[in-house]
Coordinates of C-alpha atoms in Angstrom, one line a residue:
X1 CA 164.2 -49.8 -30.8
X2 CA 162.0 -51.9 -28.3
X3 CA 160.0 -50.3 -25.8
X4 CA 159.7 -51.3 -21.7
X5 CA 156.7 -51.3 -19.7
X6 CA 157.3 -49.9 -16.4
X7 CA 154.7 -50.8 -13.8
X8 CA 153.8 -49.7 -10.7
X9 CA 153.7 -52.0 -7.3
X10 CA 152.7 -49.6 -5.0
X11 CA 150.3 -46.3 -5.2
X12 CA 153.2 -44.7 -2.4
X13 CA 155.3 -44.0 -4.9
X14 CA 155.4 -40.0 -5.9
X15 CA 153.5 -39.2 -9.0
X16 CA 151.8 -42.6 -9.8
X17 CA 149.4 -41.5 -11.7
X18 CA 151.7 -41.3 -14.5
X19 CA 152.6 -44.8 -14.1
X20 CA 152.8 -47.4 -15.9
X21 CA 155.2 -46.0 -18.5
X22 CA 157.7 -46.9 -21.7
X23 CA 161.0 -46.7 -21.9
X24 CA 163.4 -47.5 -25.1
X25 CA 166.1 -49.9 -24.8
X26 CA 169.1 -51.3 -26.7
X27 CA 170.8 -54.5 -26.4
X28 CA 173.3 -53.0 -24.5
X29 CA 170.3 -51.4 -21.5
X30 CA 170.7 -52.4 -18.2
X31 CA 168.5 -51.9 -15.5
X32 CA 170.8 -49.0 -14.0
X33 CA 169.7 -47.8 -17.4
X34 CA 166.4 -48.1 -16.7
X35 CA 166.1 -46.3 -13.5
X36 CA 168.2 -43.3 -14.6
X37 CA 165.8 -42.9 -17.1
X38 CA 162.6 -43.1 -14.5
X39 CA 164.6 -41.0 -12.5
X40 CA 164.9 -38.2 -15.7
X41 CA 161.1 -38.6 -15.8
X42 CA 160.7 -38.2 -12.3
X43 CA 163.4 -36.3 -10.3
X44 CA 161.7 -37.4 -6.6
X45 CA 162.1 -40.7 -7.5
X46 CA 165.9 -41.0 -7.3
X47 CA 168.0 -44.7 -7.8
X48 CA 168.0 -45.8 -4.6
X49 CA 164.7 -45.5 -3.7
X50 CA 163.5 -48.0 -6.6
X51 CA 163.5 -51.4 -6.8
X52 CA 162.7 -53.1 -9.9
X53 CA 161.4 -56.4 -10.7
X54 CA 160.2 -58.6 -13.6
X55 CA 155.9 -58.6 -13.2
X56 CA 154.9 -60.9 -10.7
X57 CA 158.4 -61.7 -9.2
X58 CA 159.1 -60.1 -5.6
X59 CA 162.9 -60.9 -6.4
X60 CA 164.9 -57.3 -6.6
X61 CA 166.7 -57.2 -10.3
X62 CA 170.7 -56.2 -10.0
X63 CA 171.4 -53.5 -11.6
X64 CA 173.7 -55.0 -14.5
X65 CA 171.9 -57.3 -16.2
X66 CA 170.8 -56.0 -19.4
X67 CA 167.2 -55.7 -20.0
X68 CA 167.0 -57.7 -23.5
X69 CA 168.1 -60.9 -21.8
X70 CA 165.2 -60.6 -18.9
X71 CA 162.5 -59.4 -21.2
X72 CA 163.9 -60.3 -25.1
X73 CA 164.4 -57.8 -28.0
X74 CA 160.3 -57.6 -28.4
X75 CA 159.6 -55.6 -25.4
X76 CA 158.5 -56.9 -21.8
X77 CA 157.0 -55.1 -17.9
X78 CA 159.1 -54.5 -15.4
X79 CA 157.3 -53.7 -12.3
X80 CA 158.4 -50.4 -10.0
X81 CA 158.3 -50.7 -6.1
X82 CA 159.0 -47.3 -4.4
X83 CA 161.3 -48.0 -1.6
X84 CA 160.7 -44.8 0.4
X85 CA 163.2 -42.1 1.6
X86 CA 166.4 -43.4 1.4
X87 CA 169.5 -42.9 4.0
X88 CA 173.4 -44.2 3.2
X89 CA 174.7 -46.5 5.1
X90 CA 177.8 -44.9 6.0
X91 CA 175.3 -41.7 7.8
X92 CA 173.3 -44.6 9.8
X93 CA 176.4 -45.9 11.0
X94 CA 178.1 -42.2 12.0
X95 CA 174.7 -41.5 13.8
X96 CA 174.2 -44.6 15.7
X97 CA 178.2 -44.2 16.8
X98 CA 177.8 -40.8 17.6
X99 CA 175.0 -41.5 20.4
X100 CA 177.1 -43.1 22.9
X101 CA 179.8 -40.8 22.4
X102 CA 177.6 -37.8 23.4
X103 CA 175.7 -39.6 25.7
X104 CA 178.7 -40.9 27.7
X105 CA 180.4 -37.3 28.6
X106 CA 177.0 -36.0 29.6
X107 CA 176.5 -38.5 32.4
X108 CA 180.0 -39.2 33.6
X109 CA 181.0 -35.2 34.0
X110 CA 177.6 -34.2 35.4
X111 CA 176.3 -36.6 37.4
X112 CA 174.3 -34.2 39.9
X113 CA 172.6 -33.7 37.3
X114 CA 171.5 -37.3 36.7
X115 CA 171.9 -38.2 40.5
X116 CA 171.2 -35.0 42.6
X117 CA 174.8 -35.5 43.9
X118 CA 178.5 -35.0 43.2
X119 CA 180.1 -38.8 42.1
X120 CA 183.8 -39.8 43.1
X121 CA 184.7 -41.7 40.2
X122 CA 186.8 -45.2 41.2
X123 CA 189.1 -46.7 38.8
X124 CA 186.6 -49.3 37.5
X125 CA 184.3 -46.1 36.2
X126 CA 187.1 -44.7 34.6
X127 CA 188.3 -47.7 32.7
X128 CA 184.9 -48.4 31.9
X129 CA 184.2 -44.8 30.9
X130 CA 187.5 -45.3 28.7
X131 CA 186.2 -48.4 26.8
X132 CA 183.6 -47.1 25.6
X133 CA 184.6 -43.7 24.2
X134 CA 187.7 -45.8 22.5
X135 CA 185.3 -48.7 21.5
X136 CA 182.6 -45.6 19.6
X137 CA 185.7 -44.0 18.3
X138 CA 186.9 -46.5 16.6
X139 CA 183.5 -47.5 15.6
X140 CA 183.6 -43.9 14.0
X141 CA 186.8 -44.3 12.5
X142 CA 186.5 -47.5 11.3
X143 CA 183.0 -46.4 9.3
X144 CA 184.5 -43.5 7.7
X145 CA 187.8 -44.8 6.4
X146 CA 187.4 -49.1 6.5
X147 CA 184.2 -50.1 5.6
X148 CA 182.6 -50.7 2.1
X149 CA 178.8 -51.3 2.2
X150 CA 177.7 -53.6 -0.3
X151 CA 174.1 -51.6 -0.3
X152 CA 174.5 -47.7 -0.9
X153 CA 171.6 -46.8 1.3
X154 CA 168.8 -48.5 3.7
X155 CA 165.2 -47.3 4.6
X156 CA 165.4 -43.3 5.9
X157 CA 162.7 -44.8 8.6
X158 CA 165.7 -47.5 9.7
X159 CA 167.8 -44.7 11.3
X160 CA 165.6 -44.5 14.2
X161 CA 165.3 -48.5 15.0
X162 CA 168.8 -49.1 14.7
X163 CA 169.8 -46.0 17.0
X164 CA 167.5 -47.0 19.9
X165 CA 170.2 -49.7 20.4
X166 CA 172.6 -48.0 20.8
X167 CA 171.5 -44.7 21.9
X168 CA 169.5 -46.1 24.6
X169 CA 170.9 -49.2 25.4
X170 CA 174.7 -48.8 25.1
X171 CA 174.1 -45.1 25.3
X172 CA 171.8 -43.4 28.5
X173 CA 170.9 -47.1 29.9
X174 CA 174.9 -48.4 30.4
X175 CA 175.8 -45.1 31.0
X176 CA 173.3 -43.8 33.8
X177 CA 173.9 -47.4 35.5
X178 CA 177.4 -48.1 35.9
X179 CA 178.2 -44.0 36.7
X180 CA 176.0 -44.0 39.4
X181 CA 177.3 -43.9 43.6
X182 CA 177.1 -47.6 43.4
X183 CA 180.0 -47.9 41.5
X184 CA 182.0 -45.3 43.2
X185 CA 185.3 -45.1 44.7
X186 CA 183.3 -44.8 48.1
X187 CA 180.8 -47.4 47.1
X188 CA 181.4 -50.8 49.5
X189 CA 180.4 -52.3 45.6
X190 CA 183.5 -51.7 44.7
X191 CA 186.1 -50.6 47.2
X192 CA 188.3 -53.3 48.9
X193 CA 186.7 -56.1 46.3
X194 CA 188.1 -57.3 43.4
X195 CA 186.5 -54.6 41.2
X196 CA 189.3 -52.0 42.9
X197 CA 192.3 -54.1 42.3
X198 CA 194.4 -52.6 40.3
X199 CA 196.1 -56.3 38.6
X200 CA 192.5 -57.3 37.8
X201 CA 191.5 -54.2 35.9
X202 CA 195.0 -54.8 33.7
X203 CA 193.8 -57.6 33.0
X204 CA 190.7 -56.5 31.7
X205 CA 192.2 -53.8 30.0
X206 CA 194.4 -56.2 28.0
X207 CA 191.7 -58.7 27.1
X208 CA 189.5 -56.0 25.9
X209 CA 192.2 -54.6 23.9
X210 CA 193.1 -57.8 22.7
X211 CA 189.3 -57.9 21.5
X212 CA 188.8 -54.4 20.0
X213 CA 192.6 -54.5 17.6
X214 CA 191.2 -58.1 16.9
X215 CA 188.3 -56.8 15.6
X216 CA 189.6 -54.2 13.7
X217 CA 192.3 -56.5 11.9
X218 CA 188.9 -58.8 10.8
X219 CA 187.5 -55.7 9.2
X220 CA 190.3 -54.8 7.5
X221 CA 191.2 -58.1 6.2
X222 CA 187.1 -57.6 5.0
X223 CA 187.8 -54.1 3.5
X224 CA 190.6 -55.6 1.4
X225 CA 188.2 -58.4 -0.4
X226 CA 186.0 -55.5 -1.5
X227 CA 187.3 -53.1 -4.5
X228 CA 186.2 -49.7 -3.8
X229 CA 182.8 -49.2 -5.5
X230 CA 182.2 -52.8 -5.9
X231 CA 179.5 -55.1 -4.3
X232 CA 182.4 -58.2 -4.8
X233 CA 182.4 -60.8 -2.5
X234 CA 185.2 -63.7 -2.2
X235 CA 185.8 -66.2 0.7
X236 CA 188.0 -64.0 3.7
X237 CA 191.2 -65.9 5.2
X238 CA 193.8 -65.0 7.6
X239 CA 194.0 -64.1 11.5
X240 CA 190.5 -64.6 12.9
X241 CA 189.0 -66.1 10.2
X242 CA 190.8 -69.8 10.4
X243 CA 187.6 -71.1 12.8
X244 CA 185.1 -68.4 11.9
X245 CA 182.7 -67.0 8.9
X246 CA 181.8 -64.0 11.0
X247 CA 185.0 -63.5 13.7
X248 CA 184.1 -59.8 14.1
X249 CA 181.4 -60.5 15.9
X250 CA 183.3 -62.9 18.1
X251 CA 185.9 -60.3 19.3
X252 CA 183.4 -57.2 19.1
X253 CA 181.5 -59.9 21.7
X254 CA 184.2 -60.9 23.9
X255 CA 184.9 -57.1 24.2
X256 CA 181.6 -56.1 25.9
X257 CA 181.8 -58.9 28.1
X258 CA 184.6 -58.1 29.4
X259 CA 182.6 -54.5 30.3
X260 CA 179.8 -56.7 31.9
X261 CA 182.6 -58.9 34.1
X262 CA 183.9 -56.0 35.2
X263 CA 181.1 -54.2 36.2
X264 CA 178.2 -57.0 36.8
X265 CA 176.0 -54.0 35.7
X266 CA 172.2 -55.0 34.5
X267 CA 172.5 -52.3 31.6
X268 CA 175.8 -53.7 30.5
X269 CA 174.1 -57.5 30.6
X270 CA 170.9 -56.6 28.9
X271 CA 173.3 -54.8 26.3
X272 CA 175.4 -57.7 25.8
X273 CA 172.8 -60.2 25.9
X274 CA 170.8 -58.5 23.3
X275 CA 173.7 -57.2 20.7
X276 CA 175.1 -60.8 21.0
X277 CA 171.7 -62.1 20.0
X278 CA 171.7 -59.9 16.7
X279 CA 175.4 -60.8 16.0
X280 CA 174.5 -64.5 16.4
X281 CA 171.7 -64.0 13.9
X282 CA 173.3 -61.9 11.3
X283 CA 176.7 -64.6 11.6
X284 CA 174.3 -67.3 10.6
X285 CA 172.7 -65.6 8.1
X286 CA 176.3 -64.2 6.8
X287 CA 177.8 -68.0 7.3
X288 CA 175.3 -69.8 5.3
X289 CA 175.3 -67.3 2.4
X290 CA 179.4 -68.0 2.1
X291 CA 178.1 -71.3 2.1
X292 CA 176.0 -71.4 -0.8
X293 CA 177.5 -68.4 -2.3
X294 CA 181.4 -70.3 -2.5
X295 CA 179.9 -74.3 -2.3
X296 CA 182.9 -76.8 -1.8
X297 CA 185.2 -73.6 -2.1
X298 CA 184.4 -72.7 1.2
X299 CA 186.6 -74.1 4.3
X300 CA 184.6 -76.8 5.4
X301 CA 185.8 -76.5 9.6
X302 CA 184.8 -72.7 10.4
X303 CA 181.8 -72.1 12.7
X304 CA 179.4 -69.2 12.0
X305 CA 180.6 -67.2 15.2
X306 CA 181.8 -68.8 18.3
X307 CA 184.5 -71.4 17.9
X308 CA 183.5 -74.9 18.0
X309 CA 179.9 -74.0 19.4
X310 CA 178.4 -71.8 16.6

């Protein structure tokens, strides 16, 4: 049986000393194979936190192809990056949620103690206030029982970056702003304008609903393209996705604007401003990967995010 060299990239990794090492393989190894067995060897350094590449490459290997047709049946190096702690997906998503819908409850039931005074809630706080615990909820919701993550887990470190947004910014920032006297019942900001008529927050209310069930019908129309346990991707159709790559994003968008029309808060602009700046990124990214990924397969009219524009 033909022997692997296993390499290593990076002196973090736990135990390095012992590195490099062999392992067998058969015709039939893959390089799930492979890390089961480093992982048998070494017990800290469990699957997800390896990434293994051919020597030299940077390129990450998948873990089905079969080891004899990336080095040949006369042995070969793989080299071993450790990727640090590892989190799932699924958690960082439940904890980033769960932020806001802490947060929230604090500030808008005790805001003497935020304000150093008692707050008289108007009826564009408590739509707001509304909005956002059903938005998080369904967030929450949506993580446990629609989504499929085509990676298992992301950097343990990664938690913390991608809570800031919305712990801080969706979470105390928006919260502390638009609770506040100046968007009180008795606030001239709001009484007797438009922002305490009771037409133009039904309004609102519908076109933010209209935005949030959109959203969830594109994810899951995406949850339905994805077997269970499977990284399978295939080109989405249907409601939504007739203009669009990414038409999550579009509605998810249109929903916090709505927020931000409503209130003309800073924390709900600076919010919206920068989340919209991510989603505009990631629908590129996601739009030209269909693109390549599908070729001539792919419809030929969508935009990446915003009809028409983007």
């Amino acid at each position: 049986m033909p022997s692997l060299i296993v390499s290593i990239a990076s002196k973090a990794a736990p135990n390095y000393s012992e590195f490099p090492i062999t392992v067998d393989y058969s015709a039939t190894t893959t390089v799930a194979d492979v890390k089961c067995q480093i992982t048998a060897k070494f017990p800290k350094f469990y699957v997800s936190r390896q990434k293994l590449s051919l020597k030299s490459e940077k390129a990450s290997l998948d873990d089905a192809l079969k080891i004899a047709e990336l080095v040949g049946e006369k042995g070969g190096e793989l080299q071993l990056k450790d990727l640090g702690a590892q989190i799932s997906w699924r958690t960082v998503f439940l904890i980033e949620y769960g932020g806001p819908l802490v947060i929230h409850p604090l500030v808008y039931h005790f805001p003497r103690i935020w304000y150093g005074q008692e707050v008289h809630h108007s009826a564009l706080q408590k739509y707001v206030y509304a909005f956002v615990m059903l938005h998080f909820l369904k967030r929450e919701l949506e993580t446990i029982f629609v989504h499929r993550f085509s990676h298992g887990t992301m950097p343990f470190r990664n938690v913390f970056k991608n809570s800031f947004h919305y712990h801080v910014l969706s979470g105390l920032a928006l919260a502390y702003d638009v609770y506040r006297p100046r968007f009180s019942a008795t606030s001239s900001y709001v009484s007797g304008t438009i922002r305490s008529n009771n037409n133009f927050l039904w309004i609102c209310t519908a076109i933010w609903a209209f935005a949030e069930l959109s959203n969830l019908h594109t994810h899951l129309t995406l949850r339905s393209l994805r077997p269970a346990n499977s990284r399978a991707r295939a080109i989405p159709h249907g409601y939504g996705f007739s203009f669009l790559s990414c038409p999550n994003y579009f509605f998810e968008t249109l929903a916090w604007t709505v927020v931000s029309m409503m209130t003309g808060s800073v924390a709900s602009l600076v919010f919206l401003a920068v989340s919209t700046t991510q989603m505009v990124l990631w629908a590129i990214k996601k739009h030209k990967n269909y693109k390549k990924e599908f070729g001539k397969e792919y419809p030929r009219g969508r935009n990446a995010m915003i009809p028409f524009i983007l």
